[in-house]
Short mmCIF file of C-alpha atoms and ligand atoms in Angstrom, two decimals:
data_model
loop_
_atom_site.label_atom_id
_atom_site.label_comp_id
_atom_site.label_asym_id
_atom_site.label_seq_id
_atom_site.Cartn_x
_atom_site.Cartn_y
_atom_site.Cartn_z
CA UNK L 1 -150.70 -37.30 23.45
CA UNK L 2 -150.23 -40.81 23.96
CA UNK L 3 -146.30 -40.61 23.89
CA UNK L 4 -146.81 -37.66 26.24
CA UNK L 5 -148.59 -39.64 29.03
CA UNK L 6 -146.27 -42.82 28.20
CA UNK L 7 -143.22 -40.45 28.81
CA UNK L 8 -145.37 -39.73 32.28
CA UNK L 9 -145.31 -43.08 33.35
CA UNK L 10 -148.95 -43.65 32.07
CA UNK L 11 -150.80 -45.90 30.15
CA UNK L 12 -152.50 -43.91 27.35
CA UNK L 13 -155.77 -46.19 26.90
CA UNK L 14 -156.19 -45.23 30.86
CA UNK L 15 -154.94 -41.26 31.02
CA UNK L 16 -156.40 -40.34 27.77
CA UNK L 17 -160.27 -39.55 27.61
CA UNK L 18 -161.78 -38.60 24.31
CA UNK L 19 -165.20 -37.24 23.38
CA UNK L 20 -167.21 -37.87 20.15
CA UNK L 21 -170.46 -36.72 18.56
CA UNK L 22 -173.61 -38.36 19.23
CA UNK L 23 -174.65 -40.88 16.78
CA UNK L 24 -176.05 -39.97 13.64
CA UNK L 25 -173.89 -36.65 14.02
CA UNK L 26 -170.86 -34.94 13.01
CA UNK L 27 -170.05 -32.27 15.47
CA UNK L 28 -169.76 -31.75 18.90
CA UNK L 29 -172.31 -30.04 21.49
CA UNK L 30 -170.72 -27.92 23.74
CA UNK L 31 -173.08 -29.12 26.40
CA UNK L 32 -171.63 -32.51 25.53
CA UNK L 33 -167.88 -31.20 26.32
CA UNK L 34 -168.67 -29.46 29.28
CA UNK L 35 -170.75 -32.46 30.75
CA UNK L 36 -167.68 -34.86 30.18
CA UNK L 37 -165.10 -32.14 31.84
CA UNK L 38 -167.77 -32.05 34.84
CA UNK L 39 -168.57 -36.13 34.86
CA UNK L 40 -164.73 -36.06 35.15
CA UNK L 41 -163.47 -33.56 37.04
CA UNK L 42 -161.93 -35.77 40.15
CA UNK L 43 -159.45 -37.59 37.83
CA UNK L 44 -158.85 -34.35 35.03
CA UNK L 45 -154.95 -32.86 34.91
CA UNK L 46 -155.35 -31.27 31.72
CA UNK L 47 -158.31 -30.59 29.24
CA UNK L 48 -156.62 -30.32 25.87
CA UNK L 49 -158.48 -29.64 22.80
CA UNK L 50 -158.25 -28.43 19.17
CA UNK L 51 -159.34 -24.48 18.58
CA UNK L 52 -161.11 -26.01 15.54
CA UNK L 53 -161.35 -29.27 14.36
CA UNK L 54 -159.83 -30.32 11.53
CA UNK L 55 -162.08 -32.68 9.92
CA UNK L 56 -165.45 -30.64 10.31
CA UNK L 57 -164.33 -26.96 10.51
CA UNK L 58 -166.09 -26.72 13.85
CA UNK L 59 -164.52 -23.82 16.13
CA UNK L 60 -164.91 -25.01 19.42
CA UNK L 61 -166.50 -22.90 22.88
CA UNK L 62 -162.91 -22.06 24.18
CA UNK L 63 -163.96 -19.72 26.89
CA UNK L 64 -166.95 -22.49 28.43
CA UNK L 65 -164.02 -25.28 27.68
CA UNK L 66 -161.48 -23.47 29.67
CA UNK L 67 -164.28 -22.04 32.73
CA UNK L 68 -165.04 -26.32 32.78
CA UNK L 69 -161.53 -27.04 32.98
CA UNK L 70 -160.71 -24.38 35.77
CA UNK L 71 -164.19 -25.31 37.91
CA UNK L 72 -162.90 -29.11 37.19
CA UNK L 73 -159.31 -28.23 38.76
CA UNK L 74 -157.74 -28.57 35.53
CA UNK L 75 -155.15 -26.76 33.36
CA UNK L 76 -157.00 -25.70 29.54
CA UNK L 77 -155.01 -25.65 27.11
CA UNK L 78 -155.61 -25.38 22.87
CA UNK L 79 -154.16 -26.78 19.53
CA UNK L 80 -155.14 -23.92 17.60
CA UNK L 81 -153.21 -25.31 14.23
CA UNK L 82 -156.45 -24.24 12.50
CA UNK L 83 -157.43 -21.66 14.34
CA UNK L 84 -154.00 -18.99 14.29
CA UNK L 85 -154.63 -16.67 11.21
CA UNK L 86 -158.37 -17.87 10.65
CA UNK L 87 -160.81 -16.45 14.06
CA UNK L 88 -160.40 -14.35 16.59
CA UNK L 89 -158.71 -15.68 19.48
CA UNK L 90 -158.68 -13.92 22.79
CA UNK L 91 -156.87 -16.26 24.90
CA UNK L 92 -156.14 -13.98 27.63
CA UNK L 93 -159.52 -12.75 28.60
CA UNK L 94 -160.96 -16.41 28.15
CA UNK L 95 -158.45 -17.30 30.84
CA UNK L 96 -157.07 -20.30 28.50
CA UNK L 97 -153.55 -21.35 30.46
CA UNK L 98 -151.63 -22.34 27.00
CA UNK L 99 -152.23 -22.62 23.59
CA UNK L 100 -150.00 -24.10 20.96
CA UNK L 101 -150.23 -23.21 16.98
CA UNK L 102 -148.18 -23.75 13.75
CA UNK L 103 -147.76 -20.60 11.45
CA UNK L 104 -148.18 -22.78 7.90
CA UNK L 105 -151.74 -22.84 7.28
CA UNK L 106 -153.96 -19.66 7.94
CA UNK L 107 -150.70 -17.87 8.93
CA UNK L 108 -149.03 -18.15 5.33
CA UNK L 109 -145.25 -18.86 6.63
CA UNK L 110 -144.69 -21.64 4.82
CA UNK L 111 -144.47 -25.43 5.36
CA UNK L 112 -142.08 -25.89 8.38
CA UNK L 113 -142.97 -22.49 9.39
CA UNK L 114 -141.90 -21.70 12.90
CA UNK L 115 -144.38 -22.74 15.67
CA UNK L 116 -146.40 -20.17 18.36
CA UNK L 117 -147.03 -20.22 21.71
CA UNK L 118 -149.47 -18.50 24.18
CA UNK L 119 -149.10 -18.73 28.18
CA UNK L 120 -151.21 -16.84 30.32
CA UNK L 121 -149.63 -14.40 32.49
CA UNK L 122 -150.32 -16.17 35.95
CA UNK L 123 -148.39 -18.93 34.86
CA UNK L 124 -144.95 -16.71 34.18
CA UNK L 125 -144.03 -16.54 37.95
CA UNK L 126 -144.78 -19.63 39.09
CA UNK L 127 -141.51 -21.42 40.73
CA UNK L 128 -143.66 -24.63 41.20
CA UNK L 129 -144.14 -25.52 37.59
CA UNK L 130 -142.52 -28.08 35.91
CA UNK L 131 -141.32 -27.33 32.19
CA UNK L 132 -138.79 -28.37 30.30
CA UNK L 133 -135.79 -25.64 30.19
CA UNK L 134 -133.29 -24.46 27.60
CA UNK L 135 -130.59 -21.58 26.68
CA UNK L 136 -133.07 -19.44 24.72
CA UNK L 137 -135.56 -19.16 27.62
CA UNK L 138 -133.27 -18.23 29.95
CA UNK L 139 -133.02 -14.42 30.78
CA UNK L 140 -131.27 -13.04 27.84
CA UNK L 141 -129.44 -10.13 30.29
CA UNK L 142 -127.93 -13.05 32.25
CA UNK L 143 -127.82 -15.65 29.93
CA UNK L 144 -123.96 -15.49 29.43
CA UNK L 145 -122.96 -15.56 32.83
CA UNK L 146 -124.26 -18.89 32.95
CA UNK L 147 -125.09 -19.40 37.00
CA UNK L 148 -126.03 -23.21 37.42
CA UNK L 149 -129.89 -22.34 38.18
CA UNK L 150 -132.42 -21.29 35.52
CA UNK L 151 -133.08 -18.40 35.38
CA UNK L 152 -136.45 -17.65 33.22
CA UNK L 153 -137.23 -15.07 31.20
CA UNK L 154 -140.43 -13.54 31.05
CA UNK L 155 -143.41 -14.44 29.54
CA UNK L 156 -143.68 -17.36 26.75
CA UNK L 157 -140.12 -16.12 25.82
CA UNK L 158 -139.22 -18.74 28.88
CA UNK L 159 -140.21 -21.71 26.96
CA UNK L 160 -138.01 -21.45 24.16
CA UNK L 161 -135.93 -24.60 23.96
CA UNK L 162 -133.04 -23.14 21.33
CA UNK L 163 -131.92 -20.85 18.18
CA UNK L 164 -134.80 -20.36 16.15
CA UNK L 165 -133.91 -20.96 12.47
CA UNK L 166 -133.08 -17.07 11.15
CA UNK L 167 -135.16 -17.74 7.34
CA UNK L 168 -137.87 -19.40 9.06
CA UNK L 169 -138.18 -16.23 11.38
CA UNK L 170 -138.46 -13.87 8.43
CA UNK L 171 -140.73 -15.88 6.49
CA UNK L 172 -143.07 -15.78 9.72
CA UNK L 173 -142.04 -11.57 9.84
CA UNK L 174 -143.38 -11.36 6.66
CA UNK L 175 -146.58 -13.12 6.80
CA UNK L 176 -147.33 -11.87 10.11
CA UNK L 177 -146.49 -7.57 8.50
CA UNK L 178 -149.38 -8.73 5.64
CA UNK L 179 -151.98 -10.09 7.96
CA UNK L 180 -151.45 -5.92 9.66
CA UNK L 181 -151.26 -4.18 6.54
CA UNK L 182 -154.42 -5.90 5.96
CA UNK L 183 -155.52 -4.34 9.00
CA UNK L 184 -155.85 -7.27 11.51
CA UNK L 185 -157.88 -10.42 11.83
CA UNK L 186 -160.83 -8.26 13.01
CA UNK L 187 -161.49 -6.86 9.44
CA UNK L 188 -160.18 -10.40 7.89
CA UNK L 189 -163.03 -12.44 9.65
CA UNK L 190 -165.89 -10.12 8.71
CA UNK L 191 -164.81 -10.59 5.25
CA UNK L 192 -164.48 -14.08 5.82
CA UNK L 193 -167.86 -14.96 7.51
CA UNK L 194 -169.10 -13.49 4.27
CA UNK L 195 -167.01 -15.22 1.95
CA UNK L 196 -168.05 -18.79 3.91
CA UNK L 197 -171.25 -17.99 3.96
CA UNK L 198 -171.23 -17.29 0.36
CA UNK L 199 -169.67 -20.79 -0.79
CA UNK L 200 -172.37 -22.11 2.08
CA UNK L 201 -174.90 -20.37 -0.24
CA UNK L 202 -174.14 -21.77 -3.47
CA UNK L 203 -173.76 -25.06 -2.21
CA UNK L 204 -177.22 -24.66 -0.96
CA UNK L 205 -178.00 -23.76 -4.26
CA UNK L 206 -177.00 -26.54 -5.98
CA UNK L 207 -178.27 -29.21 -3.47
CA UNK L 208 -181.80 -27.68 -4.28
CA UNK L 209 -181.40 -27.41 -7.82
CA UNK L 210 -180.53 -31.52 -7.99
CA UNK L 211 -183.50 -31.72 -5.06
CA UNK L 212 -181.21 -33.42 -3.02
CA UNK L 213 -177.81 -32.78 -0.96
CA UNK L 214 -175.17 -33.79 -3.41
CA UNK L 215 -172.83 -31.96 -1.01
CA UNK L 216 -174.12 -32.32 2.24
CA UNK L 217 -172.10 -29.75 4.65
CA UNK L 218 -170.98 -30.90 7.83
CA UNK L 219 -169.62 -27.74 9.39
CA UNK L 220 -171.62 -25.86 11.83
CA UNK L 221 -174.20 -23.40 10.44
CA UNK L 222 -173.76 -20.54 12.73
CA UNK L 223 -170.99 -19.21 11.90
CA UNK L 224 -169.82 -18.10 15.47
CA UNK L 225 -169.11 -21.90 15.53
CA UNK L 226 -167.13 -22.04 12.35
CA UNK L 227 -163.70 -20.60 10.78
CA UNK L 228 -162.94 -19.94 6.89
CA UNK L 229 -163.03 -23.81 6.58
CA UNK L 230 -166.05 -25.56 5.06
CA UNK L 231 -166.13 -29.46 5.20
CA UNK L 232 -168.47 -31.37 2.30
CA UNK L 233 -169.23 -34.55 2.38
CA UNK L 234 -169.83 -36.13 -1.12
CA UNK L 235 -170.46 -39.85 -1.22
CA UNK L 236 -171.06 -40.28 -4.34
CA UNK L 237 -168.47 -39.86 -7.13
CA UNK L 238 -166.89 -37.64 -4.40
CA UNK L 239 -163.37 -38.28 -5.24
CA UNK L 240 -164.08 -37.67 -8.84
CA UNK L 241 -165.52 -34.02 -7.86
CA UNK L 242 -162.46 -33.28 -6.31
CA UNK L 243 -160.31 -34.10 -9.16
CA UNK L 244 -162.43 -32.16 -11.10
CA UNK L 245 -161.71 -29.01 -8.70
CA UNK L 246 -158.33 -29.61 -8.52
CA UNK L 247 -158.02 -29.75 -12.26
CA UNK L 248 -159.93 -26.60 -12.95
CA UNK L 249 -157.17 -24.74 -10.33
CA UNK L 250 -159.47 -24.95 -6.87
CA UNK L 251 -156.99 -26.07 -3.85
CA UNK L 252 -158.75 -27.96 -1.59
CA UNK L 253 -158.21 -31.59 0.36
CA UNK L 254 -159.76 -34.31 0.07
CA UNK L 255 -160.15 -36.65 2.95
CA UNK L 256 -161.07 -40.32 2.91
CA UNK L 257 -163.56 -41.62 2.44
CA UNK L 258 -165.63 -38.81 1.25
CA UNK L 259 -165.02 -35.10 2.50
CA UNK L 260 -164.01 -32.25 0.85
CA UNK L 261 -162.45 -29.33 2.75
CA UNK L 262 -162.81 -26.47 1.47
CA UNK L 263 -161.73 -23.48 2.68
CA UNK L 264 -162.09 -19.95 1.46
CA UNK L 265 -159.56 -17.76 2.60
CA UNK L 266 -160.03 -13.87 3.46
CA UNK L 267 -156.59 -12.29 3.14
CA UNK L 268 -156.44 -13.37 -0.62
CA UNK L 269 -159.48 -15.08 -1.97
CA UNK L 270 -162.17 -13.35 -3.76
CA UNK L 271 -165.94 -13.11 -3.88
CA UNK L 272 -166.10 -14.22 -7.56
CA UNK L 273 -163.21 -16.87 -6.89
CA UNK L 274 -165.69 -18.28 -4.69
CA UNK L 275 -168.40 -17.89 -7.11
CA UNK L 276 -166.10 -19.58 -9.27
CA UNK L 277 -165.84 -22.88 -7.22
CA UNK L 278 -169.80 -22.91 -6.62
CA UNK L 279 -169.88 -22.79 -10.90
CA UNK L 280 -167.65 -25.54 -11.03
CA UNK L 281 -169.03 -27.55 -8.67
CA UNK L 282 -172.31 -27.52 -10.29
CA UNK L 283 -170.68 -28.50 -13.23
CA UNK L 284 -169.26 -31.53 -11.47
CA UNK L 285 -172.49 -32.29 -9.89
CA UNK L 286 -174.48 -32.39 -13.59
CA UNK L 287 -171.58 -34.79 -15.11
CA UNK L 288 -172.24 -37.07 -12.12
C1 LIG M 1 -151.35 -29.13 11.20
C2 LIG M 1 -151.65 -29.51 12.60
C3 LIG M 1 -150.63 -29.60 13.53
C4 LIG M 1 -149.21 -29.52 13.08
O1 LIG M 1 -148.38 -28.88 13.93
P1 LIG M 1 -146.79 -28.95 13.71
O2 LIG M 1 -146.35 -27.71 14.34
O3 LIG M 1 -146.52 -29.00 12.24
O4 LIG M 1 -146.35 -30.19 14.41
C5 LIG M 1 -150.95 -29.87 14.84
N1 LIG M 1 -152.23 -30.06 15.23
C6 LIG M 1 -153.23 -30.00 14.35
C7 LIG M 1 -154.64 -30.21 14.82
C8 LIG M 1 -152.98 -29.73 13.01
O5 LIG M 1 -153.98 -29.68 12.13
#
């Protein structure tokens, strides 16, 4: 973002506004968001935030972000990196204007995995706006002629810079043909807010059983606010617990100085994989 508004001609410690939780807490409150959108809304160009964060798991209010943005005179748009593959999105009805996403995490196509886009449909006719053209998003029945003016195709298609690389696309092909033969992300998320709310559970467990929170979970509760992710922080011996997981098999991440991300996954974990990690965590907790 900050080589973005440099590029612009800006100075990023002036065009840049960030938000952060209150003290004493991990997440943000919606209210919170919306306030600063409002408390800006004579200098805002563009509210741009992540679908969910990647630090705390927290899946953000993207239909009252976007309604702020709009009532603010500004353009909504979403990093959903963390988001694609893992909730349901419904970009168009929330009115979002564009939304970016990688396909390598919850979307399974593999690390370099080609990228997604989403642009609402007001935007696709729109001879004011400035984007950045190339062959591939110019209209593929006229693209050979090659007339001197762009000529867009329609829909997201138009923002497609150039040749898309072809293994990349069928990795992505593939993934994409599991997540429907799985029958959608509908049916994966009601698995999922059980399977998260299952590791939440034993967690819970364990905390009690030691009488005090060993793992102390900083993701949201509800989980309306909250994707497959689960983020732990475990200051003591934390780093040690971790190695333990990843020794007895458990991918997770670790992130300094003391979270664990964790984050059971729907389309291939099971229940008593994630009854696995709660056993092994309790292990980990009695060594330390
Ligand atoms: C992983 C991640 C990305 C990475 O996107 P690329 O397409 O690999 O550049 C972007 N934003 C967030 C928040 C991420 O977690």
């Amino acid at each position: 973002m900050a080589s973005q508004a440099r590029v612009r001609g800006y100075d990023p410690s002036e065009a840049i506004l960030e938000i952060f939780p209150r003290e004493g807490e991990f997440t943000l409150r919606t209210e919170d968001i919306l306030q600063k959108i409002s408390d800006h809304a004579d200098e805002l160009a563009l509210v741009l935030f992540g679908g969910i964060n990647y630090y705390t798991g927290q899946f953000f209010d993207l239909k009252a972000i976007t309604d702020a943005a709009h009532a603010a005179g500004a353009i909504a748009g979403f990093d959903l990196a963390h988001a694609a593959g893992n909730v349901v999105l419904k970009l168009h009805a929330w009115n979002a204007d564009f939304a970016t996403w990688c396909s390598y995490k919850y979307m399974n196509s593999g690390p370099g995995g080609i990228s997604g886009i989403f642009v609402h449909e007001k935007h696709f006719n729109n001879p004011e706006l400035n984007r950045f053209e190339g062959w591939w998003g110019f209209r593929q029945d006229r693209r050979f002629l090659m007339p001197p003016i762009f000529e867009a195709e329609n829909g997201a298609a138009a923002w497609q810079l150039s040749t898309s690389a072809i293994m990349l696309l069928a990795l992505h092909k593939a993934a994409l043909d599991i997540f429907k033969d799985a029958g959608g992300v509908d049916i994966l998320r009601a698995k999922s807010v059980l399977l998260t709310g299952y590791l939440e559970f034993l967690i819970s467990e364990i905390n009690q059983q030691r009488g005090r929170d060993i793992f102390k979970i900083i993701t949201p509760r509800n989980p309306v606010d909250r994707g497959c992710q689960l983020s732990i922080v475990c200051k003591q011996n934390g780093k040690a617990m971790f190695n333990r997981l990843t020794a007895d098999g458990v991918i997770g991440d670790w992130r300094e100085p003391d979270v664990i991300r964790l984050s059971p996954v729907p389309l291939y974990n099971s229940f008593e994989q994630v009854f696995e990690v709660g056993r092994i965590l309790a292990a980990a907790a009695e060594e330390n």
